[in-house]
JSON list of C-alpha atoms and ligand atoms in Angstrom, two decimals:
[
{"chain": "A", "resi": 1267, "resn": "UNK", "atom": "CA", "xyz": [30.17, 130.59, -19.77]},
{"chain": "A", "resi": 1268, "resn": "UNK", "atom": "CA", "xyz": [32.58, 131.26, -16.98]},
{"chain": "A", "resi": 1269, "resn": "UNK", "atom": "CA", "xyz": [31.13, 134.02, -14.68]},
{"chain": "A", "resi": 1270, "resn": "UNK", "atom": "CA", "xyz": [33.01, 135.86, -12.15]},
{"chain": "A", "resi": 1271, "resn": "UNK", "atom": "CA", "xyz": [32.24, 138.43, -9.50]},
{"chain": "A", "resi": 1272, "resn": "UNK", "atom": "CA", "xyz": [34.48, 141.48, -8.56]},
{"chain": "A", "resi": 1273, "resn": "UNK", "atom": "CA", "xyz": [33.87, 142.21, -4.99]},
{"chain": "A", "resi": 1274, "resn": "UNK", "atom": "CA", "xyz": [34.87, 145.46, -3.00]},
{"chain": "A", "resi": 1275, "resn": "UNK", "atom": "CA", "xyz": [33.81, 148.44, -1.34]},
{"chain": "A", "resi": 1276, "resn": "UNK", "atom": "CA", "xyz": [35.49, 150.48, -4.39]},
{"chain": "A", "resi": 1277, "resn": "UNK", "atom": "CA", "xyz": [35.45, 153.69, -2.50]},
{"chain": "A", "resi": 1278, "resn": "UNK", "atom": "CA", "xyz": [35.73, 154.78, -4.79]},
{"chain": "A", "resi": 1279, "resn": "UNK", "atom": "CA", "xyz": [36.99, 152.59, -8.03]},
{"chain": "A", "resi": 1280, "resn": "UNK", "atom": "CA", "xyz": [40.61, 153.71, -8.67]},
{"chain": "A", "resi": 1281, "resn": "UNK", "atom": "CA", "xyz": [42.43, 152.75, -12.11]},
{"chain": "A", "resi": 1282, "resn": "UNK", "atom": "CA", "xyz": [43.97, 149.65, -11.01]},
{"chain": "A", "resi": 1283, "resn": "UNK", "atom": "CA", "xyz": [40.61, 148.50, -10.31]},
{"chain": "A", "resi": 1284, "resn": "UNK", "atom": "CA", "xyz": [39.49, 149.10, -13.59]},
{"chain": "A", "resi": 1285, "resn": "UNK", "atom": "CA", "xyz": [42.76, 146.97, -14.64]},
{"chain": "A", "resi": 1286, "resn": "UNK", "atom": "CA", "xyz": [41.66, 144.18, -12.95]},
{"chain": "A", "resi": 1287, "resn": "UNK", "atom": "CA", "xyz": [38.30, 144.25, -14.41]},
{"chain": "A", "resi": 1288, "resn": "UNK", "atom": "CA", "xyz": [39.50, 144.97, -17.85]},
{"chain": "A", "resi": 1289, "resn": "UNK", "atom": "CA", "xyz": [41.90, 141.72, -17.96]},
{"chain": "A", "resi": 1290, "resn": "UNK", "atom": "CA", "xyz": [39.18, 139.62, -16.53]},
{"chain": "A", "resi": 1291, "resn": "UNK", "atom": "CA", "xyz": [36.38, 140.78, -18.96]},
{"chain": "A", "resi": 1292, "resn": "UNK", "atom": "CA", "xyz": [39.30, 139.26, -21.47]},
{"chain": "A", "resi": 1293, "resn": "UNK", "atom": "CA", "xyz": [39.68, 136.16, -19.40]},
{"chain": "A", "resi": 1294, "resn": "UNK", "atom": "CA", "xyz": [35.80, 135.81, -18.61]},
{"chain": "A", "resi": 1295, "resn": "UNK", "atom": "CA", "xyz": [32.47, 134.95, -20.09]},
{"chain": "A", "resi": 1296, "resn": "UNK", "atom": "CA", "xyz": [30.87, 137.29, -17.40]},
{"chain": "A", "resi": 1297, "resn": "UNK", "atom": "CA", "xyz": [31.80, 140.10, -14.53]},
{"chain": "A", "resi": 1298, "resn": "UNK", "atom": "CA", "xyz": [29.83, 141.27, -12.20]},
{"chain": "A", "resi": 1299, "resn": "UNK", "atom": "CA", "xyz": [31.76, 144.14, -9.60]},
{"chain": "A", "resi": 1300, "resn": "UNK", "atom": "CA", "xyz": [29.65, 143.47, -6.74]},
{"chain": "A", "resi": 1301, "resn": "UNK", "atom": "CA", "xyz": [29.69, 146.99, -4.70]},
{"chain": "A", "resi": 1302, "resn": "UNK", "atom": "CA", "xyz": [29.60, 145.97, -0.70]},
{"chain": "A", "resi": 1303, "resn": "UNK", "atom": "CA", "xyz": [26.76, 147.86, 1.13]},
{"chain": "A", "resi": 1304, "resn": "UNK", "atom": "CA", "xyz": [27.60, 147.65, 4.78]},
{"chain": "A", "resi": 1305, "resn": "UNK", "atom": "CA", "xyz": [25.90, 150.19, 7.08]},
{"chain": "A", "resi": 1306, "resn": "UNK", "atom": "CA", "xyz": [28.36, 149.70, 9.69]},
{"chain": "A", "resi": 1307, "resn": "UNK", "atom": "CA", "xyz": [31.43, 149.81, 7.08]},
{"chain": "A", "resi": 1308, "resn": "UNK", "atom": "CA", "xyz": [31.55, 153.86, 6.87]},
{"chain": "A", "resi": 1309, "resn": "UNK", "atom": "CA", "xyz": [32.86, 154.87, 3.21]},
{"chain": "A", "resi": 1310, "resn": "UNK", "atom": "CA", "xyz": [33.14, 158.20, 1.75]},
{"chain": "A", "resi": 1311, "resn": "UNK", "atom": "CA", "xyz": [31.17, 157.89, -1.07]},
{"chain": "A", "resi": 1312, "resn": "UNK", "atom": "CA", "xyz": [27.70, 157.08, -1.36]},
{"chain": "A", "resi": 1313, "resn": "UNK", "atom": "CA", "xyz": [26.27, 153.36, -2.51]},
{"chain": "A", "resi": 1314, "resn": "UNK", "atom": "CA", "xyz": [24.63, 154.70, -5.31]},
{"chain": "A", "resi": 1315, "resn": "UNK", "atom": "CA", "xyz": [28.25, 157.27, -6.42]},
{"chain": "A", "resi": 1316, "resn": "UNK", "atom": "CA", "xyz": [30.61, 154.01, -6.54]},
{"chain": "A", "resi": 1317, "resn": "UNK", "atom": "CA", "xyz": [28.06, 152.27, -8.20]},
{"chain": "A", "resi": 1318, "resn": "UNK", "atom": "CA", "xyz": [27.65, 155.31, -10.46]},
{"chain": "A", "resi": 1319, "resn": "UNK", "atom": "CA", "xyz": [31.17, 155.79, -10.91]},
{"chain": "A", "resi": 1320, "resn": "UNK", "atom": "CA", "xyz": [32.11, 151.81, -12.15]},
{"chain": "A", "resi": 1321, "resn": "UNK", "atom": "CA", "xyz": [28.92, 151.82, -14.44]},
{"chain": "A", "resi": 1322, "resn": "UNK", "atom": "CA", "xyz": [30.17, 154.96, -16.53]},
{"chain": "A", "resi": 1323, "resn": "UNK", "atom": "CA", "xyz": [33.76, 153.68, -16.32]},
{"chain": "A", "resi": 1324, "resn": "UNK", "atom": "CA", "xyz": [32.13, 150.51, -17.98]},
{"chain": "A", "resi": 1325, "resn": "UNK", "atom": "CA", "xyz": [30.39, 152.27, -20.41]},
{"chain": "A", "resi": 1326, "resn": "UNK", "atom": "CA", "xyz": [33.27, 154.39, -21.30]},
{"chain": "A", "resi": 1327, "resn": "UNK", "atom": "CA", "xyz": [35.57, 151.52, -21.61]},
{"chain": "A", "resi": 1328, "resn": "UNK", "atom": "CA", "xyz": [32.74, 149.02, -23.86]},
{"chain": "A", "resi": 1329, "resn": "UNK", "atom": "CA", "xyz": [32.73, 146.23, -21.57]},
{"chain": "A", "resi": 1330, "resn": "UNK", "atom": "CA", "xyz": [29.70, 144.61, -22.85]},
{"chain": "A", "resi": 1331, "resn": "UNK", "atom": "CA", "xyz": [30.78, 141.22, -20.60]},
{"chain": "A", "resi": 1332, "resn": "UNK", "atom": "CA", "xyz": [31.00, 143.98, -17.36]},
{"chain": "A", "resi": 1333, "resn": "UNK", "atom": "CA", "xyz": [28.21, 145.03, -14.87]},
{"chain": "A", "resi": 1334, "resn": "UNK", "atom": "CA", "xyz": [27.74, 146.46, -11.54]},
{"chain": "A", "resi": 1335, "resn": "UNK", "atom": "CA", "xyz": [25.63, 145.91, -8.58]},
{"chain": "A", "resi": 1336, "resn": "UNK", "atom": "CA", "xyz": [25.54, 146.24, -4.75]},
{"chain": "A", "resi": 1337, "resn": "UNK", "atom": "CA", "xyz": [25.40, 143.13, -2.24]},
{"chain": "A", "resi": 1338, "resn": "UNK", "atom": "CA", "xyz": [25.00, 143.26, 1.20]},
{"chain": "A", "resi": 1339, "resn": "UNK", "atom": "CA", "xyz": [25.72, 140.12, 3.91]},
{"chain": "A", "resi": 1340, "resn": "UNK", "atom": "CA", "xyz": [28.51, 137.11, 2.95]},
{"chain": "A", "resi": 1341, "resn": "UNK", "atom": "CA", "xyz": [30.08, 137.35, -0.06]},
{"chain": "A", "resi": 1342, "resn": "UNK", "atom": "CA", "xyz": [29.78, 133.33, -0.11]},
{"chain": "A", "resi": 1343, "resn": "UNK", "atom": "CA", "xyz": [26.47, 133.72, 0.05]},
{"chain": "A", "resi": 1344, "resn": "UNK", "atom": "CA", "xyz": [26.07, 136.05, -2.99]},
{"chain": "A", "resi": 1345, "resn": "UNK", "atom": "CA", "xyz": [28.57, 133.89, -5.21]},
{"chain": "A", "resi": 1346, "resn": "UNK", "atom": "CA", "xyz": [25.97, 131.05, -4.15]},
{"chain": "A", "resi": 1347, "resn": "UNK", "atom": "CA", "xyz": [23.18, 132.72, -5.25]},
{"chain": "A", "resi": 1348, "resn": "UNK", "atom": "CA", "xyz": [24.34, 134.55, -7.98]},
{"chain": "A", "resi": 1349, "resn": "UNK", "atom": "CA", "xyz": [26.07, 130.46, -9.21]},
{"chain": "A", "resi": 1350, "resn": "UNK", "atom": "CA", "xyz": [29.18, 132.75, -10.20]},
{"chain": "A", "resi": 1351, "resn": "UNK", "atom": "CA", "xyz": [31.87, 130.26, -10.51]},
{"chain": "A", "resi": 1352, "resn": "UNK", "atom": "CA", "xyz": [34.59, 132.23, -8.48]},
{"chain": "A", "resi": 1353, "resn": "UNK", "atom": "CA", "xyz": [35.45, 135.17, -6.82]},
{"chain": "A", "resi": 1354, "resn": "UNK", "atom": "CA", "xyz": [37.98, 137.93, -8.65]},
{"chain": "A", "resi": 1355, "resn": "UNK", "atom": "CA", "xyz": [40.36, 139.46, -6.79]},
{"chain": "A", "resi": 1356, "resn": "UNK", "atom": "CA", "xyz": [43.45, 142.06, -7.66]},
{"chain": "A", "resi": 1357, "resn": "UNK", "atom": "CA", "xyz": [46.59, 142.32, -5.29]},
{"chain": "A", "resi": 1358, "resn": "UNK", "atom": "CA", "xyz": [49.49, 144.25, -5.30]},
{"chain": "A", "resi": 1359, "resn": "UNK", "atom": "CA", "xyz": [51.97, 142.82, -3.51]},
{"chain": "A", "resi": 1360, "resn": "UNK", "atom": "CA", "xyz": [52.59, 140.90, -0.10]},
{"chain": "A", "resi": 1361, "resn": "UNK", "atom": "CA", "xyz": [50.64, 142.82, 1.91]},
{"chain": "A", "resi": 1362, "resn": "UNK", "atom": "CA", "xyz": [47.34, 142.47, -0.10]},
{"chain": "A", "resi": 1363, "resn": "UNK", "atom": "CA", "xyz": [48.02, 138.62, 0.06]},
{"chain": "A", "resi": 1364, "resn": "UNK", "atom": "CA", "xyz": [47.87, 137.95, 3.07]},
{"chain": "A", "resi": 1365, "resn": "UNK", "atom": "CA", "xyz": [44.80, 139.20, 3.91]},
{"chain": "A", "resi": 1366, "resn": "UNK", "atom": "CA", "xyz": [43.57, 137.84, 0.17]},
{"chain": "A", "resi": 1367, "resn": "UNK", "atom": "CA", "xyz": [44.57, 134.20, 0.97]},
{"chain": "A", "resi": 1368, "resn": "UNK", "atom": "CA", "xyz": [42.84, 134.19, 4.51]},
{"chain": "A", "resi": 1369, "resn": "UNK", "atom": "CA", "xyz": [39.41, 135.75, 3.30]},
{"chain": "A", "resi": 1370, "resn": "UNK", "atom": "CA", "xyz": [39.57, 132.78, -0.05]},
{"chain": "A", "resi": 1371, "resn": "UNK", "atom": "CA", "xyz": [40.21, 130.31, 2.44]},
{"chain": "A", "resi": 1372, "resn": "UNK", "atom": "CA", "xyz": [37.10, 131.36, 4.71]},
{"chain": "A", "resi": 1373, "resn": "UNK", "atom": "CA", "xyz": [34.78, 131.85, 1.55]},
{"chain": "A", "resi": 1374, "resn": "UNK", "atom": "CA", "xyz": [36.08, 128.36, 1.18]},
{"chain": "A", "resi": 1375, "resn": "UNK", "atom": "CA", "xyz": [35.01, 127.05, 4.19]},
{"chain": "A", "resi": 1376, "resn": "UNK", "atom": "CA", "xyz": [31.72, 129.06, 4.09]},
{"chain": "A", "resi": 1377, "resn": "UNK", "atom": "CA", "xyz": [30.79, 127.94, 0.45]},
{"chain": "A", "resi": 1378, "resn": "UNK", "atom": "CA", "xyz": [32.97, 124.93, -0.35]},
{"chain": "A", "resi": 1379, "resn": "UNK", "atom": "CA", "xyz": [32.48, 125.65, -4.29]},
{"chain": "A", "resi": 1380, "resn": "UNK", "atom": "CA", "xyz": [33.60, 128.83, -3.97]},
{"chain": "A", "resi": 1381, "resn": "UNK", "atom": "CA", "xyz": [36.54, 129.29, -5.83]},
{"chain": "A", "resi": 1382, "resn": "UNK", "atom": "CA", "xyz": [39.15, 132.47, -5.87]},
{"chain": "A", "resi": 1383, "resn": "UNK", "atom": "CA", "xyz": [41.18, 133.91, -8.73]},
{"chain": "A", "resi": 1384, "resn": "UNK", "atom": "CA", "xyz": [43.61, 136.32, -7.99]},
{"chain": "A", "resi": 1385, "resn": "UNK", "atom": "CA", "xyz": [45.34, 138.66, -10.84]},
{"chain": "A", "resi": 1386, "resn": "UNK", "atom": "CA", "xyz": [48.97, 140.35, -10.32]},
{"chain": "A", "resi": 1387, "resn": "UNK", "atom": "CA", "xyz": [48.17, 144.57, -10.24]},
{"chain": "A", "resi": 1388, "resn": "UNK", "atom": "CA", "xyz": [50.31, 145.65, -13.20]},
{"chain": "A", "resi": 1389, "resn": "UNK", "atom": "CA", "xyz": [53.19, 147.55, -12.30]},
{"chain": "A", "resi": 1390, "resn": "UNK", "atom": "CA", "xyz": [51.99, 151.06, -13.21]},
{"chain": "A", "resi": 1391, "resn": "UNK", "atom": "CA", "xyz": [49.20, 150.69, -10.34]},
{"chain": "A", "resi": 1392, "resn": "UNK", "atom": "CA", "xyz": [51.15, 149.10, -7.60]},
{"chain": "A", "resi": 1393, "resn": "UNK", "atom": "CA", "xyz": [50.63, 152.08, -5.50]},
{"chain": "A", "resi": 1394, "resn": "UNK", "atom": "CA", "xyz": [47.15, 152.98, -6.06]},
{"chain": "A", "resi": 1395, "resn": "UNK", "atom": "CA", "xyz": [44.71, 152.72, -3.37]},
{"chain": "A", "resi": 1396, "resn": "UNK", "atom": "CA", "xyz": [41.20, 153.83, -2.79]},
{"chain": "A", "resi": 1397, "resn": "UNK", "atom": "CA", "xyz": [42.25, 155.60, 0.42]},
{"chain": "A", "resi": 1398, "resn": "UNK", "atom": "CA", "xyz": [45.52, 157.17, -1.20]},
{"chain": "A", "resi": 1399, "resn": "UNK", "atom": "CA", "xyz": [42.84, 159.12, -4.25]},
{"chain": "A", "resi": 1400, "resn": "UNK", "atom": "CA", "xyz": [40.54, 160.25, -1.01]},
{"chain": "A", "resi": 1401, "resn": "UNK", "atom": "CA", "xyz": [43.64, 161.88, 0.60]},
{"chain": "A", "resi": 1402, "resn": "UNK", "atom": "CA", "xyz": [45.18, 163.66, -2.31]},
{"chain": "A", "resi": 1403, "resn": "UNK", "atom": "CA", "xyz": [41.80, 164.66, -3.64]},
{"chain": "A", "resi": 1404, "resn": "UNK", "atom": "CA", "xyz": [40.96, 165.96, -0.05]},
{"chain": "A", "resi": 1405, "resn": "UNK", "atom": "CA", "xyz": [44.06, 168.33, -0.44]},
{"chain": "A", "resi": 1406, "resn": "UNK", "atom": "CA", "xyz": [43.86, 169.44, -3.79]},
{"chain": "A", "resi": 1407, "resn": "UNK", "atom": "CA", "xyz": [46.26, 167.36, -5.50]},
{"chain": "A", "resi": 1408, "resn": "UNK", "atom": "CA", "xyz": [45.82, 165.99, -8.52]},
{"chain": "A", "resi": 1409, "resn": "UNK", "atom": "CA", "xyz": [43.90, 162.56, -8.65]},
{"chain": "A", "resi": 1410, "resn": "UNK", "atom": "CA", "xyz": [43.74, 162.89, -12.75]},
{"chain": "A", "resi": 1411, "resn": "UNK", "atom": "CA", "xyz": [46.47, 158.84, -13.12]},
{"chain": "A", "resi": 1412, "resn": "UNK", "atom": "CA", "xyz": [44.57, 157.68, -10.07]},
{"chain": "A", "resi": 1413, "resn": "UNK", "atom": "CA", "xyz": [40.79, 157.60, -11.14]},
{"chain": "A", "resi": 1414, "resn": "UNK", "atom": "CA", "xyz": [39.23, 156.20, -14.68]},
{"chain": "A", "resi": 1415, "resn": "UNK", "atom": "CA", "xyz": [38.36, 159.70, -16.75]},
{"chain": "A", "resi": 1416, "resn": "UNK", "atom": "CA", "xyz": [34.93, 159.38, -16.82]},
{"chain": "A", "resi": 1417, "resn": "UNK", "atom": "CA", "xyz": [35.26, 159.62, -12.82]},
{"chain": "A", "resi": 1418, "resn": "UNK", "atom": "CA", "xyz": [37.70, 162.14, -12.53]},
{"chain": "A", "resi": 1419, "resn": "UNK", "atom": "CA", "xyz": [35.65, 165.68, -12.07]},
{"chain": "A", "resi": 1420, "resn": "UNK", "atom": "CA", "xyz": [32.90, 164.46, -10.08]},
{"chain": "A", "resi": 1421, "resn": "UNK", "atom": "CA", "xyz": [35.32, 162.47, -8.02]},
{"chain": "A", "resi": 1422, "resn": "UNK", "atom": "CA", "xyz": [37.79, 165.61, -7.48]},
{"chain": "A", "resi": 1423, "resn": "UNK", "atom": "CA", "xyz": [35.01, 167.98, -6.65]},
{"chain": "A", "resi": 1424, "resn": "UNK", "atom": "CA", "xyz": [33.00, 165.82, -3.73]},
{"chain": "A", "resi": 1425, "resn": "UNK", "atom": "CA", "xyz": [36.71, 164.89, -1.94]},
{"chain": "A", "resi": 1426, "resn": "UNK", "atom": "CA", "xyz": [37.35, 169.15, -2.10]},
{"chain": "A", "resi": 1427, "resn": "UNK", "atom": "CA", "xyz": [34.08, 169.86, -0.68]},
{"chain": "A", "resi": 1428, "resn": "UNK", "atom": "CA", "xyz": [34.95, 167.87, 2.61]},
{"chain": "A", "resi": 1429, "resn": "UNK", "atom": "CA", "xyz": [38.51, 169.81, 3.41]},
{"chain": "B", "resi": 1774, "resn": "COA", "atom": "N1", "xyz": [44.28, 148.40, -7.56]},
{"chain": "B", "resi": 1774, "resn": "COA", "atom": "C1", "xyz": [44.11, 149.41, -6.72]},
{"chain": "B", "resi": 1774, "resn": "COA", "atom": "N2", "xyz": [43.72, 149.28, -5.46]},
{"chain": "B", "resi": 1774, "resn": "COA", "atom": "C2", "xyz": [43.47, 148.06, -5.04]},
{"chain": "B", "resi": 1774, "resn": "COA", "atom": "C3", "xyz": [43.60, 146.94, -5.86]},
{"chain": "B", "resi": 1774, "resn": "COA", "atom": "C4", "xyz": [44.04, 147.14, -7.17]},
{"chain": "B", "resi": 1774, "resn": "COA", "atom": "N3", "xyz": [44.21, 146.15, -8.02]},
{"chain": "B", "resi": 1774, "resn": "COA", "atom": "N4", "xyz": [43.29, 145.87, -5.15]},
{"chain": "B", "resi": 1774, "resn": "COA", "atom": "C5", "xyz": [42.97, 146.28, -3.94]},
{"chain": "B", "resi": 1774, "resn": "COA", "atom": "N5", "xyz": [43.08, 147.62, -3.86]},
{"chain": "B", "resi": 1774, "resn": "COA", "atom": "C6", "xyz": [42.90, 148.44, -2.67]},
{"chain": "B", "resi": 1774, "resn": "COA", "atom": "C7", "xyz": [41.74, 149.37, -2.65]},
{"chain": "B", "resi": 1774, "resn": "COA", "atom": "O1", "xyz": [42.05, 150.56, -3.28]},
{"chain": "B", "resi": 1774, "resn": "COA", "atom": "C8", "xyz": [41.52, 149.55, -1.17]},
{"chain": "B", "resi": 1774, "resn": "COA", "atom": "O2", "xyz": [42.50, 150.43, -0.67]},
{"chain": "B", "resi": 1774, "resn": "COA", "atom": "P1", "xyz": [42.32, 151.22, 0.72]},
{"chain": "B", "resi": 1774, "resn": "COA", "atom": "O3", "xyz": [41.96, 150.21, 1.76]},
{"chain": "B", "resi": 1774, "resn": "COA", "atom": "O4", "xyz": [43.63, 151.87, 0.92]},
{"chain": "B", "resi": 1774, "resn": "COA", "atom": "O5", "xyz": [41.23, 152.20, 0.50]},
{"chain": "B", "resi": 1774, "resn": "COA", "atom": "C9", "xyz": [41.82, 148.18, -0.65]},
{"chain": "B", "resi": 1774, "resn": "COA", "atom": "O6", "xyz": [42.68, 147.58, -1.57]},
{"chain": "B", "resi": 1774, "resn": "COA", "atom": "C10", "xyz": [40.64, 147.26, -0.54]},
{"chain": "B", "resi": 1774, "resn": "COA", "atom": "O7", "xyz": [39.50, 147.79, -1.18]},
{"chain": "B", "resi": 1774, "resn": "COA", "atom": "P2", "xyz": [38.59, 147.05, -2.20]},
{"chain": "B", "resi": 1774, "resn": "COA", "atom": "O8", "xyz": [39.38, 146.53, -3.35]},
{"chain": "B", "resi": 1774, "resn": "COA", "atom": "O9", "xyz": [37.48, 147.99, -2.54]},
{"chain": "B", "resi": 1774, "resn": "COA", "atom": "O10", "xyz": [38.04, 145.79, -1.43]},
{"chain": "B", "resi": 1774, "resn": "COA", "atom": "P3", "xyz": [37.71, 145.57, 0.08]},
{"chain": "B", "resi": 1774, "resn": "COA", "atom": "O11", "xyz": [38.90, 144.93, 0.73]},
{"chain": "B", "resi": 1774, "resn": "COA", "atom": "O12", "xyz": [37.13, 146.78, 0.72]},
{"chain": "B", "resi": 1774, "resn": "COA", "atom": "O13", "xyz": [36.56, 144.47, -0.11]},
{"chain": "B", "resi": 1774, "resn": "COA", "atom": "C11", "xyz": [35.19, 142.63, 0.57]},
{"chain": "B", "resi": 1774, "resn": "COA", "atom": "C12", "xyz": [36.36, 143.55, 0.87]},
{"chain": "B", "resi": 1774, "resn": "COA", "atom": "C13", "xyz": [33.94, 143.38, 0.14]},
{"chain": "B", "resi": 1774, "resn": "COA", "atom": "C14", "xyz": [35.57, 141.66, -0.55]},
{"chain": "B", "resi": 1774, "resn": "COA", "atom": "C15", "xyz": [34.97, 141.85, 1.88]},
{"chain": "B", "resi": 1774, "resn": "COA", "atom": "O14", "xyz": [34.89, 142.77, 2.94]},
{"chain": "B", "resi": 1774, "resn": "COA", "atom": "C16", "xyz": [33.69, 141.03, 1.87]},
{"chain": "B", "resi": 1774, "resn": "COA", "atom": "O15", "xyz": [33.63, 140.01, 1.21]},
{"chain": "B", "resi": 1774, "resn": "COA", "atom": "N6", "xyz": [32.68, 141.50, 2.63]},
{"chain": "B", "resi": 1774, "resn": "COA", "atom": "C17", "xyz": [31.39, 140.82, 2.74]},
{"chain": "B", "resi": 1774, "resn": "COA", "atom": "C18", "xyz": [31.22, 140.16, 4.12]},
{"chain": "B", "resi": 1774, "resn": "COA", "atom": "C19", "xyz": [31.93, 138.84, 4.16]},
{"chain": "B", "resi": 1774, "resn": "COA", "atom": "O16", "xyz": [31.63, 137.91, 3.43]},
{"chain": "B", "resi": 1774, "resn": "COA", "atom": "N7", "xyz": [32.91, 138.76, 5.08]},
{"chain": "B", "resi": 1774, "resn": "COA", "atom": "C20", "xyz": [33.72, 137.57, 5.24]},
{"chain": "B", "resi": 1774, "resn": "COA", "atom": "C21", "xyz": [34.83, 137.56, 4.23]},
{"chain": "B", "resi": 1774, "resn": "COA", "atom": "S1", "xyz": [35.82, 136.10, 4.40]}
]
């Protein structure tokens, strides 16, 4: 069985991340979002909220082959340990490549098995962006095609508490 792990900060888990997960659960045996828990990355939400907020977008969208977890330290490490066979990865465009193909090819060199695959964003979520749903949530505006639906409320009311 072909395991995978889906690593990001997810701050918090927008749609298109939940169509890159969906589309590998299709492709893979097994998924694993690994949530990064940095204490000297700052996010917005909590460990425990983006971890909260991909395990009810899982349950709401029957993933059965999904599952979510933190990991702190190298991501090489954790694919190591966790003997995923690669490392899933969404981009969007250009941009999101270049960084993508210079943190595969360090993972590489860290953990020579380490493999990455990288899936094409569908169209309709070219634009979304973690930090994009924290800004127009922050102002009021309406995050409701950003954010999986299980997410949305709970997700709209923390970003309006901090204006
Ligand atoms: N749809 C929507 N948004 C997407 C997306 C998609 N398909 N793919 C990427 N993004 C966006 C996110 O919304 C986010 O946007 P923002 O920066 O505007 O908020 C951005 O891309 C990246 O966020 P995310 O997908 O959560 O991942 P990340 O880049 O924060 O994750 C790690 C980086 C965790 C994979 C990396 O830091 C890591 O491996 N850390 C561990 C330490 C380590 O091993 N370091 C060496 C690496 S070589």
């Amino acid at each position: 069985m072909t395991k995978c792990v889906y690593p990001g900060s997810f701050d918090p888990f927008t749609l298109g991340h939940l169509d890159i997960l969906e589309r590998a659960c299709a492709l893979f045996g097994e998924v694993k979002v690994a949530v990064l828990h940095n204490s000297r990355k700052r996010c917005f939400f909590t460990l425990d909220e983006r971890l909260a907020f991909i395990r009810s977008a899982i349950e709401a969208r029957n993933l059965s082959n999904a599952s979510a977890e933190a990991f702190e330290g190298l991501l090489a490490d954790y694919i190591k340990i966790e003997r995923a066979d690669c490392v899933l990865r969404g981009i969007r465009g250009a941009i999101d490549y270049e960084y993508e193909a210079a943190m595969a090819a360090l993972n590489k060199r860290l953990y020579p098995k380490c493999e990455t695959v990288v899936l094409m964003a569908s169209p309709e979520h070219i634009a979304v962006s973690s930090s994009m749903v924290r800004e127009i949530g922050r102002l009021g505006g309406d995050i409701g095609s950003l954010v999986p639906e299980a997410n949305r409320e709970t997700i709209a009311e923390r970003l309006l508490q901090d204006e």
